[in-house]
XYZ file of C-alpha atoms in Angstrom:
589
model
C 0.014 -0.002 0.001
C 1.475 3.345 -1.011
C 1.588 6.503 1.077
C -1.700 8.260 1.409
C -1.881 11.684 -0.296
C -3.374 14.470 1.876
C -4.486 17.946 1.277
C -1.613 19.263 3.318
C 1.220 17.756 1.392
C -0.313 18.226 -2.046
C -1.312 21.846 -2.590
C -3.204 21.169 -5.858
C -6.737 21.178 -7.044
C -9.048 18.238 -6.527
C -8.986 17.532 -10.256
C -5.272 16.548 -10.371
C -4.756 12.911 -11.160
C -3.470 10.437 -8.675
C 0.025 9.994 -10.225
C 0.671 13.750 -10.101
C -0.496 13.890 -6.482
C 1.898 11.089 -5.530
C 4.700 12.749 -7.423
C 4.283 15.919 -5.361
C 4.372 13.792 -2.213
C 7.558 11.908 -3.023
C 9.225 15.100 -4.062
C 8.388 16.605 -0.723
C 9.993 13.714 1.075
C 13.096 13.931 -1.125
C 13.428 17.579 -0.387
C 13.078 16.988 3.361
C 15.852 14.413 3.397
C 18.108 16.850 1.578
C 17.415 19.717 3.928
C 15.451 21.732 1.328
C 12.108 21.461 3.035
C 10.936 21.521 6.702
C 9.822 18.313 8.453
C 7.234 18.441 11.210
C 8.961 16.767 14.130
C 12.322 15.317 15.220
C 12.207 12.961 18.194
C 15.784 12.633 19.382
C 17.678 10.985 22.252
C 15.661 7.767 21.966
C 16.323 4.095 22.571
C 14.333 2.731 19.613
C 12.840 -0.748 19.543
C 13.310 -2.431 16.188
C 10.584 -5.087 16.245
C 11.945 -6.635 13.074
C 15.429 -7.461 14.405
C 14.246 -7.580 18.000
C 16.993 -5.110 19.067
C 17.213 -1.716 20.619
C 19.419 1.060 19.242
C 20.041 4.702 20.133
C 18.695 7.143 17.566
C 16.146 9.629 16.368
C 12.929 9.626 14.322
C 11.913 12.262 11.744
C 8.219 12.815 11.054
C 6.504 14.550 8.172
C 2.713 14.649 7.484
C 1.762 11.924 10.013
C 4.436 9.447 8.894
C 7.964 8.463 9.834
C 10.206 9.618 6.952
C 13.641 8.905 8.431
C 15.605 7.111 11.131
C 18.714 8.856 12.449
C 18.536 11.696 9.929
C 21.574 13.913 9.336
C 20.797 16.671 11.850
C 23.394 18.923 10.289
C 21.173 19.374 7.222
C 17.662 18.486 8.352
C 15.180 21.303 8.851
C 12.401 20.724 11.341
C 9.575 22.652 12.790
C 9.713 21.024 16.252
C 12.328 19.005 18.246
C 11.300 16.667 21.061
C 13.829 15.361 23.545
C 13.065 11.687 24.293
C 15.209 11.758 27.459
C 16.687 8.347 26.655
C 13.287 6.601 26.896
C 12.425 3.564 24.892
C 10.451 4.306 21.713
C 8.028 1.514 20.796
C 5.277 1.360 18.190
C 1.816 2.541 19.188
C -0.048 -0.377 20.775
C -2.882 -2.118 18.950
C -5.974 -3.808 20.324
C -6.657 -6.635 17.939
C -10.299 -7.147 18.979
C -12.506 -5.002 21.114
C -16.270 -4.415 21.266
C -16.685 -0.695 20.737
C -19.823 -0.455 22.859
C -18.965 -2.820 25.645
C -17.219 -0.124 27.601
C -20.452 1.907 27.704
C -18.415 4.920 26.581
C -18.900 6.860 23.312
C -15.804 7.026 21.076
C -14.357 10.239 22.584
C -14.715 9.046 26.188
C -13.244 5.661 25.192
C -10.273 7.421 23.745
C -9.753 9.433 26.922
C -9.242 6.065 28.673
C -7.136 4.036 26.241
C -4.876 6.553 24.511
C -2.908 7.573 27.688
C -2.223 3.805 28.007
C -0.379 3.863 24.708
C -3.180 2.442 22.538
C -3.223 4.171 19.145
C -5.214 1.643 17.065
C -8.241 -0.621 17.667
C -9.956 -3.233 15.584
C -13.474 -3.040 16.704
C -16.778 -4.856 16.727
C -19.957 -2.749 16.899
C -22.574 -5.494 16.664
C -24.492 -4.706 19.836
C -24.692 -1.059 19.010
C -25.986 -1.766 15.498
C -28.425 -4.329 16.801
C -29.759 -2.011 19.466
C -30.412 0.703 16.848
C -32.790 -1.615 14.998
C -34.355 0.135 12.030
C -32.073 3.104 12.566
C -28.916 0.961 12.193
C -27.347 2.799 9.276
C -28.107 6.264 10.646
C -26.829 5.217 14.095
C -23.574 3.699 12.699
C -22.879 6.792 10.700
C -23.286 8.792 13.910
C -21.001 6.457 15.807
C -18.204 6.824 13.365
C -18.730 10.467 12.397
C -15.463 12.397 12.507
C -13.653 9.176 13.418
C -10.501 10.470 11.708
C -10.392 13.228 14.354
C -10.166 10.777 17.178
C -6.709 10.434 18.910
C -6.616 6.787 17.968
C -7.126 4.795 14.773
C -10.337 2.837 14.325
C -10.900 -0.132 11.978
C -14.384 -1.717 12.329
C -16.227 -4.869 11.387
C -19.738 -5.195 10.080
C -21.865 -7.371 12.375
C -21.818 -11.101 11.516
C -24.635 -11.710 14.017
C -27.549 -9.938 15.724
C -28.452 -8.014 12.552
C -30.021 -8.717 9.115
C -28.033 -9.521 5.975
C -29.176 -6.155 4.512
C -27.673 -4.236 7.408
C -24.463 -6.180 7.280
C -24.211 -5.560 3.522
C -24.822 -1.843 3.965
C -22.196 -1.472 6.752
C -19.601 -3.300 4.709
C -19.750 -0.360 2.313
C -19.095 2.186 5.041
C -15.871 3.596 6.514
C -14.041 2.617 8.637
C -15.443 -0.888 8.165
C -12.860 -3.324 6.793
C -14.525 -6.717 6.990
C -17.071 -9.075 8.602
C -17.281 -9.501 12.331
C -18.338 -12.392 14.536
C -20.800 -14.998 13.325
C -22.842 -16.751 16.036
C -21.728 -20.234 17.077
C -25.200 -21.624 17.235
C -26.106 -20.689 13.609
C -22.957 -21.017 11.521
C -22.399 -24.476 13.005
C -25.756 -25.742 11.657
C -25.787 -24.164 8.218
C -27.800 -20.886 8.463
C -28.699 -19.175 5.165
C -28.054 -15.733 6.591
C -24.609 -16.752 7.748
C -23.808 -18.107 4.305
C -24.801 -14.817 2.747
C -22.914 -12.713 5.338
C -19.783 -14.850 4.886
C -20.025 -14.317 1.135
C -20.318 -10.537 1.624
C -17.290 -10.592 3.928
C -15.205 -12.500 1.406
C -16.276 -10.103 -1.340
C -15.298 -7.118 0.826
C -11.690 -8.265 0.859
C -11.545 -11.318 3.061
C -11.164 -9.959 6.550
C -13.487 -12.215 8.537
C -13.236 -12.204 12.331
C -14.587 -15.189 14.170
C -15.847 -16.613 17.400
C -14.405 -20.036 16.541
C -16.229 -21.891 19.335
C -13.610 -24.428 20.205
C -15.384 -24.995 23.535
C -18.683 -25.808 21.821
C -18.074 -27.199 18.312
C -17.307 -30.685 17.145
C -13.810 -31.369 15.793
C -15.273 -31.666 12.299
C -17.002 -28.309 12.487
C -13.804 -26.630 13.675
C -12.672 -26.837 10.103
C -15.471 -24.607 8.801
C -14.469 -21.097 9.783
C -10.776 -21.265 8.653
C -11.914 -23.142 5.541
C -14.163 -20.252 4.412
C -11.494 -17.676 5.116
C -11.813 -16.551 8.750
C -8.388 -15.371 9.790
C -8.461 -14.800 13.535
C -10.011 -16.360 16.616
C -10.373 -14.834 20.066
C -12.575 -17.656 21.513
C -9.878 -19.547 23.460
C -10.061 -20.272 27.160
C -7.446 -22.927 27.910
C -4.366 -24.762 26.527
C -6.257 -27.237 24.368
C -8.215 -24.398 22.783
C -5.055 -22.578 21.850
C -3.414 -25.643 20.381
C -6.412 -26.319 18.121
C -6.685 -22.646 17.081
C -2.990 -22.452 16.163
C -3.032 -25.850 14.415
C -5.943 -24.780 12.186
C -3.953 -21.772 11.033
C -5.857 -19.049 12.810
C -4.232 -15.950 14.258
C -5.120 -16.531 17.922
C -6.095 -13.529 19.952
C -5.266 -13.709 23.631
C -7.863 -11.689 25.503
C -8.332 -10.168 28.867
C -12.051 -9.534 28.770
C -14.500 -8.985 31.633
C -14.193 -11.667 34.329
C -11.407 -13.328 36.227
C -7.802 -12.324 35.305
C -6.910 -15.971 35.834
C -8.343 -16.738 32.396
C -5.625 -14.782 30.511
C -2.968 -16.036 32.941
C -3.955 -19.611 32.088
C -3.484 -18.908 28.410
C -0.163 -17.128 28.836
C 1.148 -19.998 30.953
C 0.229 -22.386 28.172
C 2.100 -20.335 25.573
C 5.239 -20.271 27.747
C 4.948 -23.914 28.724
C 4.465 -25.135 25.113
C 7.058 -22.701 23.693
C 4.627 -21.724 20.924
C 6.096 -19.004 18.597
C 4.536 -15.715 19.559
C 3.908 -14.746 15.941
C 0.861 -16.995 16.213
C -0.665 -14.574 18.685
C -2.151 -11.143 19.020
C -3.401 -9.411 22.144
C -6.814 -7.906 22.741
C -9.176 -6.694 25.395
C -12.421 -8.025 23.893
C -14.637 -6.465 26.606
C -13.031 -4.266 29.215
C -14.513 -1.380 31.274
C -13.035 2.092 31.180
C -12.788 1.795 34.945
C -10.469 -1.194 34.609
C -8.474 0.668 31.962
C -7.992 3.614 34.363
C -6.960 1.423 37.294
C -4.998 -1.345 35.578
C -4.270 -0.170 32.003
C -5.258 -1.303 28.481
C -2.844 -2.908 26.003
C 0.102 -1.633 28.162
C -1.179 -3.740 31.027
C -1.715 -6.842 28.921
C 1.742 -6.584 27.366
C 3.289 -6.121 30.815
C 1.337 -9.181 32.096
C 2.727 -11.238 29.228
C 6.267 -10.284 30.320
C 5.349 -11.034 33.934
C 4.156 -14.484 32.920
C 7.427 -15.383 31.199
C 7.127 -14.121 27.579
C 10.147 -12.141 26.476
C 9.251 -8.451 26.632
C 10.013 -7.664 23.037
C 7.949 -10.665 21.926
C 5.107 -9.389 24.097
C 5.297 -5.987 22.506
C 5.266 -7.555 19.024
C 2.023 -9.362 19.911
C 0.441 -5.914 20.361
C 2.107 -4.256 17.430
C 3.778 -5.949 14.439
C 1.973 -9.287 14.644
C -1.401 -7.621 14.667
C -0.547 -5.218 11.881
C 0.642 -8.134 9.761
C -2.451 -10.157 10.416
C -4.553 -7.328 9.027
C -2.102 -6.775 6.164
C -1.405 -3.306 7.484
C 2.266 -3.741 8.472
C 3.289 -1.150 5.850
C 1.303 1.398 7.790
C 1.367 0.215 11.422
C 3.258 -1.959 13.881
C 6.890 -0.795 13.575
C 8.980 2.369 13.833
C 10.256 2.433 10.225
C 9.990 4.898 7.357
C 6.614 5.050 5.696
C 4.627 3.973 8.743
C 2.314 6.248 10.665
C 4.141 8.084 13.461
C 2.240 6.297 16.252
C 4.927 6.138 18.918
C 4.952 5.410 22.616
C 7.826 6.477 24.892
C 8.198 4.234 27.936
C 10.846 3.882 30.607
C 10.680 0.067 30.507
C 10.081 -2.690 27.941
C 9.084 -5.299 30.518
C 6.545 -3.040 32.300
C 5.062 -0.616 29.834
C 4.750 2.854 31.320
C 3.556 5.240 28.598
C 5.278 8.541 29.415
C 4.451 10.071 26.078
C 2.020 8.964 23.371
C 2.186 10.265 19.781
C -0.486 9.564 17.183
C 0.338 10.732 13.605
C 3.380 12.506 15.035
C 1.315 14.651 17.391
C 1.756 14.339 21.142
C -1.717 13.415 22.405
C -1.029 12.089 25.918
C 1.625 12.480 28.609
C 2.032 10.600 31.886
C -1.391 8.924 31.503
C -3.231 12.178 30.840
C -4.779 13.323 27.594
C -3.306 16.524 26.105
C -5.482 16.733 23.036
C -9.236 17.244 23.690
C -11.518 16.073 20.957
C -14.908 17.742 20.694
C -17.433 15.465 18.961
C -21.123 15.806 19.946
C -23.001 12.477 20.196
C -26.184 13.938 21.716
C -28.034 13.544 18.423
C -28.041 9.747 19.079
C -29.751 10.046 22.440
C -33.120 8.247 22.323
C -36.347 8.385 24.313
C -37.310 5.561 26.612
C -40.000 3.122 25.469
C -41.098 1.295 28.684
C -42.538 -2.200 28.526
C -42.874 -3.448 32.130
C -46.055 -1.682 33.233
C -47.881 -4.981 33.947
C -44.961 -6.774 35.647
C -45.837 -8.051 39.122
C -43.491 -9.370 41.880
C -44.950 -12.889 41.730
C -43.430 -13.325 38.238
C -40.002 -13.048 39.837
C -40.530 -15.709 42.540
C -38.140 -18.662 42.276
C -40.146 -21.820 41.626
C -38.504 -25.295 41.448
C -38.127 -27.018 38.104
C -38.346 -30.335 39.997
C -38.774 -31.468 43.618
C -36.859 -34.416 45.050
C -38.714 -37.564 46.016
C -38.285 -36.818 49.683
C -39.520 -33.254 49.200
C -36.438 -31.718 50.778
C -34.655 -30.397 47.687
C -35.574 -28.405 44.588
C -33.854 -28.217 41.224
C -33.197 -24.626 40.016
C -30.936 -22.778 37.619
C -27.677 -21.421 38.991
C -26.024 -18.685 36.903
C -22.370 -17.660 37.398
C -20.965 -14.380 36.095
C -17.480 -15.903 36.011
C -18.654 -18.845 33.947
C -19.537 -16.490 31.072
C -18.997 -17.979 27.682
C -18.799 -21.635 28.484
C -20.658 -24.509 30.122
C -20.189 -23.198 33.665
C -22.340 -20.181 32.932
C -25.442 -22.016 34.035
C -26.135 -25.248 35.797
C -29.232 -27.106 37.080
C -28.488 -27.691 40.770
C -30.317 -29.122 43.780
C -30.831 -26.710 46.672
C -32.796 -26.938 49.994
C -36.588 -26.815 49.793
C -38.345 -25.933 53.090
C -42.051 -25.287 53.747
C -42.799 -25.098 50.039
C -40.063 -22.523 49.306
C -36.695 -22.637 47.681
C -33.907 -21.760 50.078
C -31.402 -19.557 48.117
C -28.185 -21.338 48.954
C -25.966 -23.844 47.245
C -23.321 -26.066 48.941
C -23.853 -24.123 52.145
C -23.293 -20.724 50.469
C -26.094 -18.151 50.617
C -26.866 -16.674 47.180
C -28.992 -13.937 45.690
C -31.687 -14.593 43.143
C -31.582 -13.495 39.547
C -34.468 -12.776 37.193
C -34.093 -12.491 33.431
C -37.070 -10.529 32.153
C -38.226 -9.760 28.576
C -38.972 -6.033 28.181
C -41.682 -6.284 25.524
C -43.764 -9.365 26.170
C -46.067 -10.456 23.416
C -48.951 -12.029 25.331
C -47.130 -13.939 28.003
C -43.858 -12.309 29.126
C -40.784 -14.514 29.152
C -39.130 -14.692 32.596
C -36.375 -16.987 33.790
C -35.605 -17.122 37.479
C -32.674 -18.740 39.273
C -29.810 -18.315 41.729
C -26.765 -16.183 40.982
C -23.039 -16.187 41.834
C -21.176 -12.970 41.269
C -23.103 -10.328 43.221
C -24.472 -10.726 46.679
C -26.431 -7.999 48.580
C -28.133 -8.431 51.936
C -30.950 -6.079 50.951
C -32.187 -3.995 48.029
C -31.736 -4.877 44.342
C -29.733 -4.042 41.228
C -31.158 -4.207 37.741
C -29.846 -3.548 34.247
C -31.116 -3.625 30.626
C -29.263 -4.594 27.404
C -31.270 -4.151 24.179
C -29.278 -6.304 21.795
C -30.134 -8.612 20.161
C -33.393 -8.577 22.161
C -34.468 -6.192 24.900
C -34.038 -8.029 28.241
C -33.451 -7.076 31.850
C -31.478 -8.777 34.629
C -32.370 -8.132 38.214
C -30.464 -9.374 41.241
C -31.664 -9.415 44.850
C -33.554 -11.412 47.409
C -37.014 -9.900 47.497
C -39.390 -10.093 44.510
C -41.143 -6.790 45.289
C -37.855 -4.896 45.584
C -36.558 -6.535 42.379
C -39.752 -5.713 40.489
C -39.553 -2.099 41.614
C -35.968 -1.829 40.577
C -36.736 -3.250 37.139
C -39.458 -0.726 36.603
C -37.002 2.126 37.417
C -34.654 0.850 34.740
C -37.599 0.417 32.401
C -38.171 4.189 32.579
C -34.772 4.657 30.938
C -33.539 4.003 27.414
C -31.112 1.634 29.068
C -28.719 1.442 31.973
C -28.266 0.197 35.512
C -29.996 1.207 38.778
C -29.527 0.199 42.396
C -32.453 0.524 44.829
C -32.859 0.004 48.558
C -36.295 0.046 50.170
C -37.602 1.290 46.793
C -35.289 4.321 46.858
C -32.802 4.807 44.022
C -29.298 4.764 45.437
C -27.229 4.864 42.234
C -27.926 5.112 38.546
C -26.103 4.877 35.230
C -28.237 5.954 32.240
C -27.301 4.570 28.810
C -29.142 7.053 26.676
C -27.446 6.361 23.341
C -29.522 3.491 21.999
C -29.419 1.870 25.428
C -25.715 0.847 25.102
C -23.650 4.002 25.577
C -23.620 6.818 28.051
C -23.867 10.377 26.675
C -21.222 11.685 29.100
C -17.548 12.209 29.399
C -15.123 9.685 30.817
C -15.011 11.211 34.341
C -18.735 11.273 34.653
C -19.150 7.777 33.347
C -16.556 6.367 35.790
C -18.107 8.257 38.642
C -21.497 6.642 37.848
C -20.172 3.106 37.630
C -18.214 3.535 40.850
C -21.334 4.943 42.593
C -23.144 1.752 41.699
C -20.362 -0.333 43.239
C -20.380 1.854 46.305
C -24.144 1.545 46.777
C -23.912 -2.252 46.419
C -21.004 -2.425 48.859
C -23.125 -0.540 51.429
C -25.750 -3.264 50.874
C -23.241 -6.052 51.514
C -21.583 -6.813 48.152
C -17.804 -7.260 47.927
C -16.755 -6.662 44.317
C -13.399 -7.435 42.686
C -12.213 -6.630 39.218
C -14.601 -5.101 36.759
C -17.459 -2.785 38.014
C -20.678 -4.633 38.727
C -22.497 -2.925 35.887
C -20.032 -4.264 33.364
C -20.197 -7.742 34.855
C -23.926 -7.822 34.681
C -24.073 -6.557 31.119
C -21.778 -9.287 29.909
C -24.333 -11.825 31.142
C -26.504 -10.974 28.107
C -23.922 -12.465 25.790
C -24.317 -15.888 27.343
C -28.047 -15.539 27.974
C -28.399 -15.151 24.231
C -25.889 -17.878 23.322
C -27.487 -20.482 25.588
C -31.082 -19.705 24.590
C -32.439 -17.772 27.618
C -33.669 -14.951 25.455
C -36.566 -15.785 23.128
């Protein structure tokens, strides 16, 4: 791929042909290297990481019009508009998130950037399927709003059209939009049985240019069906959870994306241990967040934290950095634009004082300093309020009795009842839900399992047609001694989850959320204690990063006051990820 030609470096009319435009551009670079024209930026006094030779050398980097144009230029002749002293810091390529769900953080693109860019992330490859699904008939208009002015963001965005949760027509239309580069995740439960819509979406993805992301489903598919996705052209797989999954994914030729995601950090540690133990070449792997809250980004980090964790777990630091830079760029056939600090690549540069524990002191995107010492320097003003929707309630006739936990089966001696048990940390695989036997006393289910007291959970359809669909069970992941917490997720179907111990309180809490477009609310004695509104199609907050984090932390604080002890991701993010598995395992009709 040749250098892009921009208005700045080609001062010609829009009618000039492409060859002439490129000629003006290459002449400009030639003149810069001979001291006849001014470059934009010289970063000097650096220890530069060469990801190709896996070595570090002392030097400088010359930048012109967003790109690196020289390494170690002759400073006796070079002319430059600005000089930046790198203070002997390590210069590494801007970090890349190989797979992230753009809406899972609940933040709009500007707020999301305020979280990830100070961590050294300058590029993301993004799914947007829940956002598009939530927008329904407004999918095209909403997606255009989501990506409006995306080139002005302080990070690079490449997106995928939804492979699931939307119609073929919507997928086809989005594949024609910028910055969409290919087809996103297909659903395990349809592509594995031969779904006509999936065949058509796969064909559209191939026609677009062949970038097809995949949930490969190694935990759920037969060995024979594991051939299908790589056989039709899927290139990457982020659905690995353990050593055997990784081995299969690598063997079948897929770029395997090691993810953090919402949930226990032990999952990613298990995968990294396997890579070290088996001595698998790291060029098989990329790093990604998948789903991660902005709160976790602020407290732990983003790709910088994942790279550092790789090094901590025994992967050589330079190899870990390559998993979040060059390997990802190559997988997307973008290594002539991204992933290394070499001439012709975008000047996305992170200066860190360590390679084994990434500490982004300075972050450059397109040669512009956008963050310093984990604080944004460049403020982007993009207004998303035009995407704010009005609530359309659906629970007016919900009554507490519909949330009571009734047994699926009673034991022969009448002392035990069989109920569902849902586990937030079992998200994505068979441990997400189980049918378990619990005590049954005086005609009532006792909410405890193996001697541990649990809350109840209710999964409630928002818009019931005739008889409303409700699933009740026990829940591991949040425990409060009083009150309730409820949340709504509108994609692919509008459903609520409520957690508590009293049906009346849970019903009241659900109705408070129902009055919103979407979001999460905590109540105690029918009084709202904390609230996070998601006014942008029910999946994003129309607020800045600070306000969003304050709201999620207020929910955690309210729940802690009611007895919950939370670790890791904020409760609202944990609850919202439940909807992925509720859909996958058929609990949403």
